[in-house]
XYZ file of N, CA and C in Angstrom:
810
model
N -2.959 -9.244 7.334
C -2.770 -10.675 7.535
C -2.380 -11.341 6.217
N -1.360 -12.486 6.425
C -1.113 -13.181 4.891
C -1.977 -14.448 4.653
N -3.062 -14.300 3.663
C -4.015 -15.074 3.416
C -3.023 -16.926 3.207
N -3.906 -17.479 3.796
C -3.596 -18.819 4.249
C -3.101 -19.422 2.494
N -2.604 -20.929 2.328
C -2.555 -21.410 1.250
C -3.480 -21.752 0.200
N -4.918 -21.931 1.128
C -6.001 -22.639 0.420
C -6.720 -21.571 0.315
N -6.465 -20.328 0.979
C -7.416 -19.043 -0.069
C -6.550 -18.314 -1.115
N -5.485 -18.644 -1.095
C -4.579 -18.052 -2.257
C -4.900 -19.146 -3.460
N -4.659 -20.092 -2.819
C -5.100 -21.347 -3.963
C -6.457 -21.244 -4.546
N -7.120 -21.144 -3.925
C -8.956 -20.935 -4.376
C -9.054 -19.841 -5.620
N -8.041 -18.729 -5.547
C -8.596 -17.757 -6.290
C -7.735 -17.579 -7.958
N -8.767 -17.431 -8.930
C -7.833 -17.447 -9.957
C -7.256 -16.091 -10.159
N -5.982 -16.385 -10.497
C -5.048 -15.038 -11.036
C -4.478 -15.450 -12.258
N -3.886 -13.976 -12.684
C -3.407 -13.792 -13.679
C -1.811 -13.379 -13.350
N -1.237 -14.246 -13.530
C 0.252 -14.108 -12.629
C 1.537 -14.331 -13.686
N 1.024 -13.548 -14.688
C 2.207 -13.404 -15.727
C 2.804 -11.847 -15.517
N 4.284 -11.813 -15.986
C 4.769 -10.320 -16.171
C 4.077 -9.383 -17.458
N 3.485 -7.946 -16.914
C 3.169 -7.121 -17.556
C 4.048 -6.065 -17.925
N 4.963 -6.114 -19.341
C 5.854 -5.321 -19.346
C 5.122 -3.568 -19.531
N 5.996 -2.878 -19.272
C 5.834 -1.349 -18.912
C 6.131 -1.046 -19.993
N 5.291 -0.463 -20.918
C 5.163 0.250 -22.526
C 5.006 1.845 -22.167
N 6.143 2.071 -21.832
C 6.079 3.650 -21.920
C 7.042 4.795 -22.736
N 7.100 5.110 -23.902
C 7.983 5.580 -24.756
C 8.408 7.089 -24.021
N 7.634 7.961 -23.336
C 7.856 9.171 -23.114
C 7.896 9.433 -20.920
N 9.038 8.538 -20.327
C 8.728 8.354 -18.870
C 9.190 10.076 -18.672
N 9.035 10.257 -17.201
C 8.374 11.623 -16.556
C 10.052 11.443 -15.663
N 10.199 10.394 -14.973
C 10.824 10.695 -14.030
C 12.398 9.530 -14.419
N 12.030 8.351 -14.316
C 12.741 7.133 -15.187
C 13.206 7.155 -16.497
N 14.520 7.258 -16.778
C 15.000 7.044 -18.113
C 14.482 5.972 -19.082
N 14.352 6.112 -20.283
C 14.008 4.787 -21.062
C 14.843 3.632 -20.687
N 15.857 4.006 -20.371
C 17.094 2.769 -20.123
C 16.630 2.311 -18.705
N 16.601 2.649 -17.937
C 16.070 2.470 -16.771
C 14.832 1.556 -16.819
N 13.869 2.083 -17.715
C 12.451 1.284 -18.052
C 12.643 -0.340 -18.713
N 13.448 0.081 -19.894
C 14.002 -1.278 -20.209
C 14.794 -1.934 -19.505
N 15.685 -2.002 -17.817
C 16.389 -2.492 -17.420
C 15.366 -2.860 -16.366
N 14.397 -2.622 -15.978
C 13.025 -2.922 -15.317
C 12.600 -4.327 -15.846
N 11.805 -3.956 -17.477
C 11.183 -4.821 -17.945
C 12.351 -6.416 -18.213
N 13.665 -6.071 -18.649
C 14.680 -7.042 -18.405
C 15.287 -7.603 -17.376
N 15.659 -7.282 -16.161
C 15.885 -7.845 -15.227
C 14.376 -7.991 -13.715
N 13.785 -6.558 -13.510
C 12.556 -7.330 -13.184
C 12.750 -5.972 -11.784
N 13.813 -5.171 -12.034
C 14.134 -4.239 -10.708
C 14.850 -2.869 -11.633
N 14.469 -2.186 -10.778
C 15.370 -0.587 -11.207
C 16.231 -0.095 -9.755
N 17.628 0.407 -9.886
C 18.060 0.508 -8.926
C 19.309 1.281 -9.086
N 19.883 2.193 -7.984
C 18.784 2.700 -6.979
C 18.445 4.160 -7.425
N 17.615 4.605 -7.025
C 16.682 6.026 -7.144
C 16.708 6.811 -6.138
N 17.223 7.696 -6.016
C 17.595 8.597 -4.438
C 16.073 9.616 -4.497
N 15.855 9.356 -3.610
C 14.632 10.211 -2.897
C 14.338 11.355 -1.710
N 14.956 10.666 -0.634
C 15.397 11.921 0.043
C 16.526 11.764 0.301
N 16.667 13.276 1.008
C 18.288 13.676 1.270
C 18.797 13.411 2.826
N 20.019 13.573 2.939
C 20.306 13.055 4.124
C 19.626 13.919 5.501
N 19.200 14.672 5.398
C 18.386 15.415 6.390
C 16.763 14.844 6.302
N 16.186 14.589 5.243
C 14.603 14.061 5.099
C 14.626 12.701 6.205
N 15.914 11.882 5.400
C 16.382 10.223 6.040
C 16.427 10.026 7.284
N 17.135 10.629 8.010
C 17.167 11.043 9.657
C 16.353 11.738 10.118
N 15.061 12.533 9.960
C 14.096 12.214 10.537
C 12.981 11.254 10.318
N 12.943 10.890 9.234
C 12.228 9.797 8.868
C 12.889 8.351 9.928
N 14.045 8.649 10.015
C 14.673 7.485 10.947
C 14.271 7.631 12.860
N 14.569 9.056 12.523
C 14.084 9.624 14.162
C 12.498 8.689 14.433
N 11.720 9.088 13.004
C 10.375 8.820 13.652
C 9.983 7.059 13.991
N 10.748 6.467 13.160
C 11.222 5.007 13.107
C 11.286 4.578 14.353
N 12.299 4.934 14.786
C 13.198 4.936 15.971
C 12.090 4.922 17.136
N 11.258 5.815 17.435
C 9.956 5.763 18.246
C 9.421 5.060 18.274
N 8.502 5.205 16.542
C 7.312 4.003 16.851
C 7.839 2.849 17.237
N 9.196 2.303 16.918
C 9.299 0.658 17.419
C 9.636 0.730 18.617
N 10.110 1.680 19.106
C 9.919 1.829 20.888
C 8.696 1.254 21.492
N 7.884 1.916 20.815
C 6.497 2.123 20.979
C 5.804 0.557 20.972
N 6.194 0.040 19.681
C 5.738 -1.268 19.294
C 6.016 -2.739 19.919
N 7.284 -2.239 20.390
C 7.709 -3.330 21.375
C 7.917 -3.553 22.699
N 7.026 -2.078 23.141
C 6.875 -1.916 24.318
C 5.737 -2.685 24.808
N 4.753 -2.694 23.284
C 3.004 -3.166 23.255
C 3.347 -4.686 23.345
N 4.613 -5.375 22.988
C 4.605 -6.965 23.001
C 4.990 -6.626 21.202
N 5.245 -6.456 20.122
C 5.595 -6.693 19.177
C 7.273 -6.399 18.819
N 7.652 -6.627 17.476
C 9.254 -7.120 17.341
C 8.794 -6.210 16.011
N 10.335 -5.689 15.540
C 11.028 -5.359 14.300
C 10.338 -5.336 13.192
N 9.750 -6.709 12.882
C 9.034 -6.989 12.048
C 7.427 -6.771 11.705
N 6.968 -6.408 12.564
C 5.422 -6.743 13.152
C 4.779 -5.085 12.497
N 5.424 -4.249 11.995
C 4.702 -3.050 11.955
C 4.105 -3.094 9.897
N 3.413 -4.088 9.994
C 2.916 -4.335 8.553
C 1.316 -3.037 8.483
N 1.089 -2.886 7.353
C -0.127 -2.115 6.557
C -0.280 -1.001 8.054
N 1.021 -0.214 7.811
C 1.231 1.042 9.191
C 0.787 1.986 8.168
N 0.552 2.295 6.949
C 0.114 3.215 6.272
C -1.910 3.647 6.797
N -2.220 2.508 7.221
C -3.766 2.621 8.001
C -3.905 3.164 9.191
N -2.063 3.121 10.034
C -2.498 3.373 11.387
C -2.138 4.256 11.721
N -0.580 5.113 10.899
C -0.232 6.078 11.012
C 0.246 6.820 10.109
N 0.012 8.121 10.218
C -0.227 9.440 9.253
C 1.246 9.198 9.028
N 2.547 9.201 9.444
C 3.731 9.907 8.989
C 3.996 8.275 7.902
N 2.989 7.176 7.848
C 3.304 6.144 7.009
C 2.874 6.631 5.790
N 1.503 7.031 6.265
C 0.718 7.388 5.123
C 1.580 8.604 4.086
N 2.117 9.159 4.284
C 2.727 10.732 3.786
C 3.529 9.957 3.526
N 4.488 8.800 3.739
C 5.369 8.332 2.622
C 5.504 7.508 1.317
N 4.006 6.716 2.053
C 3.263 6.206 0.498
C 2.812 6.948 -0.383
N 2.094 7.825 0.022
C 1.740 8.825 -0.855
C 2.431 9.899 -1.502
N 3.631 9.842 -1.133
C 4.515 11.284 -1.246
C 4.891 11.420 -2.893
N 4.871 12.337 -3.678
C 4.778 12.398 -5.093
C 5.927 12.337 -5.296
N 7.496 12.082 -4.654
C 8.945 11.448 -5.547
C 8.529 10.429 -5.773
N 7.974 9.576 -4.819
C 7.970 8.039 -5.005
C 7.012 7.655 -5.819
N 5.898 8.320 -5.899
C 4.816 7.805 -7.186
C 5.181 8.348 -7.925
N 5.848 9.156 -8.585
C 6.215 9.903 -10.150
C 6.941 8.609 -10.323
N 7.997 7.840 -9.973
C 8.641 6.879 -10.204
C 7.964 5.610 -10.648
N 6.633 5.234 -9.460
C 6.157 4.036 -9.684
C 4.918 4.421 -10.716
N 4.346 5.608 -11.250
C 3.681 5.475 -12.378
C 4.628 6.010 -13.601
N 5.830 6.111 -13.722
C 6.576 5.853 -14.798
C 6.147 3.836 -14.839
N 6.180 3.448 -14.173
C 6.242 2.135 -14.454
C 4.531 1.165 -14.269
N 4.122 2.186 -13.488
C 2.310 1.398 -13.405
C 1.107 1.932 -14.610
N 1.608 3.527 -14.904
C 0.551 3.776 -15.137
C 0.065 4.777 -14.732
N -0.566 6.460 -15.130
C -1.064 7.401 -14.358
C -2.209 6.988 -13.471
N -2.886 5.951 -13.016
C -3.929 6.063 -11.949
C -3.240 4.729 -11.164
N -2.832 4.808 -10.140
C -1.508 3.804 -9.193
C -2.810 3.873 -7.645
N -2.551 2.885 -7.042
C -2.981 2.692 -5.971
C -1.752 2.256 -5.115
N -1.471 3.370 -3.873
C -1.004 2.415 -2.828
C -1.641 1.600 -1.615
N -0.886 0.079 -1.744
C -1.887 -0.426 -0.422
C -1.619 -1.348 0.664
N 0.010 -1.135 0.342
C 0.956 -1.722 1.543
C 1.896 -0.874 1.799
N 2.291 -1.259 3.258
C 3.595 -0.580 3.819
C 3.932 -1.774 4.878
N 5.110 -2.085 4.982
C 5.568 -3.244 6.179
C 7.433 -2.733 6.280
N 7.094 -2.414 7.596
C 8.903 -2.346 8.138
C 9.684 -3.408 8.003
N 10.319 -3.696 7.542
C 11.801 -5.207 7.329
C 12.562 -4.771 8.518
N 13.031 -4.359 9.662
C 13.665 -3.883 10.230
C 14.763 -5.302 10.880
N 15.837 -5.495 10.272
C 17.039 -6.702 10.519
C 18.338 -6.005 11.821
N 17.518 -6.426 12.926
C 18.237 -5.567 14.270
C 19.659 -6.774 14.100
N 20.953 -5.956 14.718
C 22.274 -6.681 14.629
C 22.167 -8.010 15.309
N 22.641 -8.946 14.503
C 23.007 -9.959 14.735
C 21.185 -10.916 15.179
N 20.328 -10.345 14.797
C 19.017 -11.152 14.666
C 19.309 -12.663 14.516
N 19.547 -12.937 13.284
C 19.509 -14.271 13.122
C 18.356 -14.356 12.215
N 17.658 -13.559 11.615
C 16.763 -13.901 11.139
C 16.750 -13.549 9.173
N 16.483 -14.647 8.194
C 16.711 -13.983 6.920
C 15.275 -14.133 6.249
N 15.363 -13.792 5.442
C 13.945 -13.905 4.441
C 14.699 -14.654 2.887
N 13.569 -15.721 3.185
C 14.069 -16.526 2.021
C 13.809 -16.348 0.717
N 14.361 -16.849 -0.231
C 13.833 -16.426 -1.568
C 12.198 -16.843 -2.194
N 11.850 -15.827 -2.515
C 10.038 -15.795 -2.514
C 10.132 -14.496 -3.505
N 8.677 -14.679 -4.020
C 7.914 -13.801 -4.949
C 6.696 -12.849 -3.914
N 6.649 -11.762 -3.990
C 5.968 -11.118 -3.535
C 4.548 -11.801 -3.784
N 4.185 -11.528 -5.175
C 3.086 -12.199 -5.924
C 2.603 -13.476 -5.269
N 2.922 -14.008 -4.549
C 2.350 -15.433 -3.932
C 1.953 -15.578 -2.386
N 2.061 -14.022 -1.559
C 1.076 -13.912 -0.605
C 0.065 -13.133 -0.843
N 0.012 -12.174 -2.284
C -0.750 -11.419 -2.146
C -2.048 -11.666 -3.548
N -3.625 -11.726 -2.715
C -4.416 -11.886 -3.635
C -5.203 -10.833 -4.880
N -3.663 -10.431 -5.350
C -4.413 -9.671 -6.888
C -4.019 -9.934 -8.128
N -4.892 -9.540 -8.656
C -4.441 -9.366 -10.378
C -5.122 -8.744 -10.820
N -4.824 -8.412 -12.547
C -3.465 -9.122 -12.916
C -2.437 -8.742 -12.039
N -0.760 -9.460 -12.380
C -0.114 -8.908 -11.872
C 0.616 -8.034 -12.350
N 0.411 -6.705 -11.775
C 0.544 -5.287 -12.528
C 1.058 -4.612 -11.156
N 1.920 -5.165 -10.033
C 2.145 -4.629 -8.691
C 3.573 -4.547 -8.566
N 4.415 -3.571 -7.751
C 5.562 -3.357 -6.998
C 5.592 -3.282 -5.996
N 6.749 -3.584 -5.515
C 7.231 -3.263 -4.020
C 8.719 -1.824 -4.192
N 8.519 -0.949 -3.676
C 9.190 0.212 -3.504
C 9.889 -0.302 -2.064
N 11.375 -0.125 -2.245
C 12.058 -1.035 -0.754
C 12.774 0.479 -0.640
N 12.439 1.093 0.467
C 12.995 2.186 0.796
C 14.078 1.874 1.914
N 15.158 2.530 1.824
C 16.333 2.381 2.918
C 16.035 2.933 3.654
N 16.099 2.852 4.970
C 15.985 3.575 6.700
C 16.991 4.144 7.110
N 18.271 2.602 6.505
C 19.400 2.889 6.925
C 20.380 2.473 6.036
N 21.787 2.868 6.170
C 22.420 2.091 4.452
C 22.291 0.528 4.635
N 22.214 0.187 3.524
C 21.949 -1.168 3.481
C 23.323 -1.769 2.880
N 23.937 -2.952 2.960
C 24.999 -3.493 2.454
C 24.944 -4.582 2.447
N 26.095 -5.449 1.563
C 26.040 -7.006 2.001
C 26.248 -7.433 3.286
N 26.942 -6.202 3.888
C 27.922 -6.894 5.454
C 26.419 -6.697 6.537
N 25.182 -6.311 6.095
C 24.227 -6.158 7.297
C 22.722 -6.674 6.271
N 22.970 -7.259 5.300
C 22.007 -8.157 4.922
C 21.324 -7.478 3.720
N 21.744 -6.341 2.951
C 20.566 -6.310 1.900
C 19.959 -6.797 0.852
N 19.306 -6.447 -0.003
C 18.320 -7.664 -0.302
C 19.207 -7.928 -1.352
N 18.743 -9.068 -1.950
C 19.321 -9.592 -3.482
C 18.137 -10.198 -4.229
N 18.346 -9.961 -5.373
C 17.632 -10.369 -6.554
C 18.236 -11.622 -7.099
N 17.358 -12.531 -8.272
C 17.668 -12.988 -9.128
C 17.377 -12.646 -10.212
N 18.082 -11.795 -11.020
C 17.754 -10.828 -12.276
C 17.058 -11.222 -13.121
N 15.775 -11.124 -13.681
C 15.259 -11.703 -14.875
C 14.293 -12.814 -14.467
N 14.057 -13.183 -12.993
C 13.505 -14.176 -12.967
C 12.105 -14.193 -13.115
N 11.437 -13.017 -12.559
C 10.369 -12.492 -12.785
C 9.273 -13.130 -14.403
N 10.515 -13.344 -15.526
C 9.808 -14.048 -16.601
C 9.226 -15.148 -16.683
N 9.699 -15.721 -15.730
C 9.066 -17.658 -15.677
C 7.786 -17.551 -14.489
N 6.882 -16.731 -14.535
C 5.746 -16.425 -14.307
C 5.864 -16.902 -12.489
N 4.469 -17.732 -12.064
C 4.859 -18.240 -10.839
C 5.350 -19.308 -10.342
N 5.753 -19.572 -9.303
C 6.982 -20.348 -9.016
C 6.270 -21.346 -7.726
N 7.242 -22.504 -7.756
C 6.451 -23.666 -7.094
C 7.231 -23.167 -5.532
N 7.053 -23.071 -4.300
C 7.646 -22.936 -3.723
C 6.785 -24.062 -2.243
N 7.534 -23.620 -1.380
C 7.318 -24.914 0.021
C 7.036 -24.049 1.004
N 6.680 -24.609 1.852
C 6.242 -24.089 3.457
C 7.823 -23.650 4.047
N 8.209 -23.105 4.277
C 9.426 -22.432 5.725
C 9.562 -23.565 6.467
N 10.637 -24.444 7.040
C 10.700 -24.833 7.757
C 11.275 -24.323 9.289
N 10.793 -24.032 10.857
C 11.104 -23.433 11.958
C 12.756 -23.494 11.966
N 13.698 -24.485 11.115
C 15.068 -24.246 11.774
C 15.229 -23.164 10.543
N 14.917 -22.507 9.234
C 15.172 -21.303 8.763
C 15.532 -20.184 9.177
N 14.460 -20.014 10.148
C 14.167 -18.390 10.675
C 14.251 -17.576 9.798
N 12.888 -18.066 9.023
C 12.700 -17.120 7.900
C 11.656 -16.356 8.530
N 11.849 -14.581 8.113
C 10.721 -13.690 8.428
C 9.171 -14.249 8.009
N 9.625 -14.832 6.301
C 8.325 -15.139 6.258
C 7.763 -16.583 6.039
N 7.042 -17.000 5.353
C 6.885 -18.286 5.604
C 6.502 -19.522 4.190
N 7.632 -19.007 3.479
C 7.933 -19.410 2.183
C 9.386 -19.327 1.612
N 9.375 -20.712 1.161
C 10.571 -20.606 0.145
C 10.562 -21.188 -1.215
N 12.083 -21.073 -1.910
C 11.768 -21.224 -3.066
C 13.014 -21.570 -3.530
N 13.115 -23.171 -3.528
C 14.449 -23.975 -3.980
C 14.858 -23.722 -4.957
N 16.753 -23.719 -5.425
C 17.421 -23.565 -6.408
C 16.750 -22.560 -7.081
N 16.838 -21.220 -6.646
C 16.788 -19.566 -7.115
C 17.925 -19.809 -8.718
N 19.072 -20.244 -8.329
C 19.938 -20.256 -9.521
C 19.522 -20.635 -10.709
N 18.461 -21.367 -10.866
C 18.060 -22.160 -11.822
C 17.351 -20.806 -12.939
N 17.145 -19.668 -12.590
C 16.081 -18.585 -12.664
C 16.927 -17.506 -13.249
N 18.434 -17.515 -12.865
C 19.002 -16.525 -13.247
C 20.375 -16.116 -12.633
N 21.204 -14.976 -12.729
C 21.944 -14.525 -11.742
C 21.904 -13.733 -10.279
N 22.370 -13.948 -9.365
C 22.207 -13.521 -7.931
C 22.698 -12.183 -7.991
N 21.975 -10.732 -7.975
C 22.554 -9.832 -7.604
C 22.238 -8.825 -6.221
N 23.253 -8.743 -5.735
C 22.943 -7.757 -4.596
C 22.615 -6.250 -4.420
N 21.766 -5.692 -3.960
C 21.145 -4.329 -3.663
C 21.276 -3.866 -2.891
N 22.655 -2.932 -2.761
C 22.821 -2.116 -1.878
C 22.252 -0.899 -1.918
N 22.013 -0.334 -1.020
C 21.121 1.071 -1.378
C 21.473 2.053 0.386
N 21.811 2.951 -0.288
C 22.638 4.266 1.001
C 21.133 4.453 1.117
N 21.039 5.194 2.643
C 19.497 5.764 3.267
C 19.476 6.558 2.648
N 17.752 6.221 2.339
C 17.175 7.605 1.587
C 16.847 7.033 0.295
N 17.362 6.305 -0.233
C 17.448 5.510 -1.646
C 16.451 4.768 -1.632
N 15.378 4.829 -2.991
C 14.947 2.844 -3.005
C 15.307 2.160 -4.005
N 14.919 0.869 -4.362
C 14.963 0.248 -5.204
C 12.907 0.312 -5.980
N 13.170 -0.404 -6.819
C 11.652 -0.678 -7.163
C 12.015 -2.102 -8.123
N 10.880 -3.361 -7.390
C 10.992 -4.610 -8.204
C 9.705 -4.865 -8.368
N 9.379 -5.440 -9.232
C 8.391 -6.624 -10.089
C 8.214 -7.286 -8.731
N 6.585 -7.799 -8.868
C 5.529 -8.569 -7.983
C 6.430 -10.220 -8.106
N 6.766 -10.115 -9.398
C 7.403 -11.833 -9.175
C 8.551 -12.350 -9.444
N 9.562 -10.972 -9.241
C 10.957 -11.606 -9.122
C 11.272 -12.076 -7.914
N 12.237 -13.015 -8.003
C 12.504 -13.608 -6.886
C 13.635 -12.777 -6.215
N 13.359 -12.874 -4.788
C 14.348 -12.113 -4.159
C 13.969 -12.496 -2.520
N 15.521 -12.043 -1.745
C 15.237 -12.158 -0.301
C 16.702 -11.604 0.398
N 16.876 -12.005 1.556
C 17.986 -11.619 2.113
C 18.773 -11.621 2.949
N 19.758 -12.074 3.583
C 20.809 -13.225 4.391
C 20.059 -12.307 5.765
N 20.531 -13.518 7.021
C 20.671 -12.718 8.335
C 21.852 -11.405 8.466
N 20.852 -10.764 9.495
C 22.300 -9.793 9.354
C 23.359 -10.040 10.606
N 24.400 -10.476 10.296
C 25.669 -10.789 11.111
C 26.036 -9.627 11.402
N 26.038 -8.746 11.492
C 26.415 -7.449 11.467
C 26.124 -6.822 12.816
N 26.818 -5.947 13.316
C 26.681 -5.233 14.465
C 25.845 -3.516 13.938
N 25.312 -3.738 13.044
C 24.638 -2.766 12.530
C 22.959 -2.962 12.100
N 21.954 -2.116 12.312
C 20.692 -2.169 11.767
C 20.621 -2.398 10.569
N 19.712 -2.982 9.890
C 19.541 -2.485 8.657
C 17.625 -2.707 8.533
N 17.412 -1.278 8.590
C 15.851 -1.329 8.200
C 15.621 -0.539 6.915
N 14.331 -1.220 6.656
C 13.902 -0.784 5.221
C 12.196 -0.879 5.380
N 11.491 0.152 4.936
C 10.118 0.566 4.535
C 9.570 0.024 3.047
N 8.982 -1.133 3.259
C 8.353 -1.738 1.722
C 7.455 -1.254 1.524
N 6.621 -0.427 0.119
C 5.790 -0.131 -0.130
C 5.458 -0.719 -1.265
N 3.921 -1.042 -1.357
C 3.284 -1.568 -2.240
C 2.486 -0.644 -3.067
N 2.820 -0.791 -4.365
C 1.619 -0.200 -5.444
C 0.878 -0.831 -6.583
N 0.098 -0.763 -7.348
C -0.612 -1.360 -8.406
C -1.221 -0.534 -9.105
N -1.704 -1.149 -10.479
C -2.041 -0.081 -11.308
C -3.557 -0.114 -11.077
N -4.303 0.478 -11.070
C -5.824 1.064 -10.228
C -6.542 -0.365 -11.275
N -5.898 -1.104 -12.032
C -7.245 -1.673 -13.095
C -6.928 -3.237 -12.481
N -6.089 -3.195 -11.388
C -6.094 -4.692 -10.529
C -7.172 -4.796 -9.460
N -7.118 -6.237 -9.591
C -8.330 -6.277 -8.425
C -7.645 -7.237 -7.556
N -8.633 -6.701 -5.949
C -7.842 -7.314 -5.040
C -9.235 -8.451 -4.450
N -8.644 -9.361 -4.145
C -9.852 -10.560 -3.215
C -9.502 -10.192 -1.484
N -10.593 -11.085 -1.178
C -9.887 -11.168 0.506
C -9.981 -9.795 1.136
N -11.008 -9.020 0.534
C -11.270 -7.881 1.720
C -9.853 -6.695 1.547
N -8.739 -6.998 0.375
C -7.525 -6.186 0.755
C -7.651 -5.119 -0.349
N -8.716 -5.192 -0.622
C -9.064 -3.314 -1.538
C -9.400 -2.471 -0.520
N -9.308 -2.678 0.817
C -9.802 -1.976 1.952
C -8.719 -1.219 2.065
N -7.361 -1.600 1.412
C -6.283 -1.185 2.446
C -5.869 0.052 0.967
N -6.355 0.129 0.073
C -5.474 0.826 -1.038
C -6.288 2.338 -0.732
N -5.442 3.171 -1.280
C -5.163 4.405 -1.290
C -4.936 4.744 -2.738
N -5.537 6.229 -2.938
C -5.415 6.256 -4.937
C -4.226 7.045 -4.334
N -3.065 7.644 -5.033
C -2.023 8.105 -5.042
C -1.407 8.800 -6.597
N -2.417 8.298 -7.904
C -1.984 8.960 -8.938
C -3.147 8.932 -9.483
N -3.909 9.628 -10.401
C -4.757 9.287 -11.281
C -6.400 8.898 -10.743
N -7.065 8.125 -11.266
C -8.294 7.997 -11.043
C -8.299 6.224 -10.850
N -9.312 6.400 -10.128
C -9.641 4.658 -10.083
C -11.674 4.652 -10.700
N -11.910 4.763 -11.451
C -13.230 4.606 -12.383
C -14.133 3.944 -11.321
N -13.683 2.635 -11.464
C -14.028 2.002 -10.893
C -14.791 1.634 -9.699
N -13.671 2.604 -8.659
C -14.198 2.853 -7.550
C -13.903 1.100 -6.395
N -13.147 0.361 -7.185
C -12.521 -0.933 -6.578
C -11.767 -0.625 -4.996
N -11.014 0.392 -5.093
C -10.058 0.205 -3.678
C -11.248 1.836 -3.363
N -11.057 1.411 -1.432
C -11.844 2.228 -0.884
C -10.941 3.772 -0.423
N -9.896 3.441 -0.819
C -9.080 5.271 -1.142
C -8.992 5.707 0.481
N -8.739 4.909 1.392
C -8.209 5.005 2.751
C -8.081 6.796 3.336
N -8.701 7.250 4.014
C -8.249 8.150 4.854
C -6.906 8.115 5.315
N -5.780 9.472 5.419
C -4.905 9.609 5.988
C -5.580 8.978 7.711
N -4.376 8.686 8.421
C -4.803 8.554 9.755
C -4.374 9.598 10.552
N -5.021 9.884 11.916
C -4.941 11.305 12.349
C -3.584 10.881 13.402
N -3.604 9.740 13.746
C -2.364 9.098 14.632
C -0.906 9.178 13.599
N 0.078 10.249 14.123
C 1.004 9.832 13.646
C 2.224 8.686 14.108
């Protein structure tokens, strides 16, 4: 669930950019690291191959059968890493965390997964927003891993950034208004003011990886084509979460001391 305004508001954070000090990365080039900490995204990173992609799409392809058979839409298959095993095995899968602890840190928690799935000609876009401002943690030391389903392009909506914006910490933004048809339920006037607009295309199989508070989002898709994408969330194990959502993290690299996130069971439902 996305915690209301006045419990996001209630809680203090620490909602500045934490640049990634890593002289010796594993998987990420130094250039790569510094084009992270400077624009606020690394892109793109091929992960699986075109045979991994298509069944990963096959299995896609089901569950939302499945999901919208129950009364739900495209969008609706959020924190599926709790409900089903073949989610769980992609959050956890060691291409994708060698990548995101080049950039978090050897002890990483994953503790989101939400389908974007933009069926042809929807009508529906996601406006420009900061990840960082539905979600209650800090510091902010978090990514979103945007995995392709399917190729993504400008002509079927993929996402875009504003490069660099991520530096001007958090951002004042407004309620969604119903004639938007925004997925979610925030926006965030004159993006330009923040930086340059760039677009992220990414072939299936590919992700991107961005910063908790760059701004970013992404047109309806006019297109007679799908375009879905698998968001995954990670953080570095020394964030803390409010609101009951350390329930949902999973360790995935390293140790959590602490013992803060409750390290989720795979689920036996795939």
């Amino acid at each position: 669930m996305i915690p209301s305004d006045d419990e996001i508001q209630s809680l203090e954070r620490d909602l500045r950019f934490h640049a990634t000090e890593n002289d010796n990365p594993s998987w990420l080039t130094s250039d790569q690291i510094a084009d992270f900490n400077r624009t606020g995204y690394v892109a793109p990173i091929p992960i699986f191959d075109l045979n991994e992609i298509a069944d990963i799409r096959c299995y896609f392809d089901d569950l939302l059968d499945q999901v919208t058979a129950q009364g739900g839409n495209s969008y609706s298959i959020s924190s599926a890493h709790l409900k089903y095993g073949r989610v769980h095995d992609i959050l956890t899968n060691q291409r994708i965390v060698d990548h995101v602890a080049d950039l978090l840190g050897e002890n990483v928690i994953g503790w989101g997964s939400h389908f974007f799935c933009k069926m042809p000609r929807d009508g529906k876009a996601v406006a420009w927003h900061q990840d960082a401002s539905y979600w209650p943690l800090s510091p902010s030391k978090a990514v979103t891993v945007w995995l392709a389903i399917d190729d993504a392009d400008e002509q079927n909506a993929c996402m875009k950034f504003i490069a660099g914006s991520h530096h001007h910490g958090h951002m004042t933004y407004r309620p969604s208004g119903s004639h938007e048809d925004n997925v979610l339920n925030q926006t965030i006037e004159n993006p330009q003011q923040y930086g340059d607009t760039v677009f992220n295309p990414l072939a299936a199989g590919n992700v991107s990886i961005h910063s908790d508070l760059l701004l970013h989002g992404s047109e309806a898709n006019e297109s007679d084509r799908r375009r879905c994408a698998l968001t995954l969330r990670y953080c570095a194990a020394d964030v803390r979460a409010e609101l009951g959502w350390n329930e949902k993290g999973v360790q995935v690299r390293g140790k959590d001391e602490s013992g803060h996130w409750s390290n989720v069971p795979r689920p036996a439902t795939d």
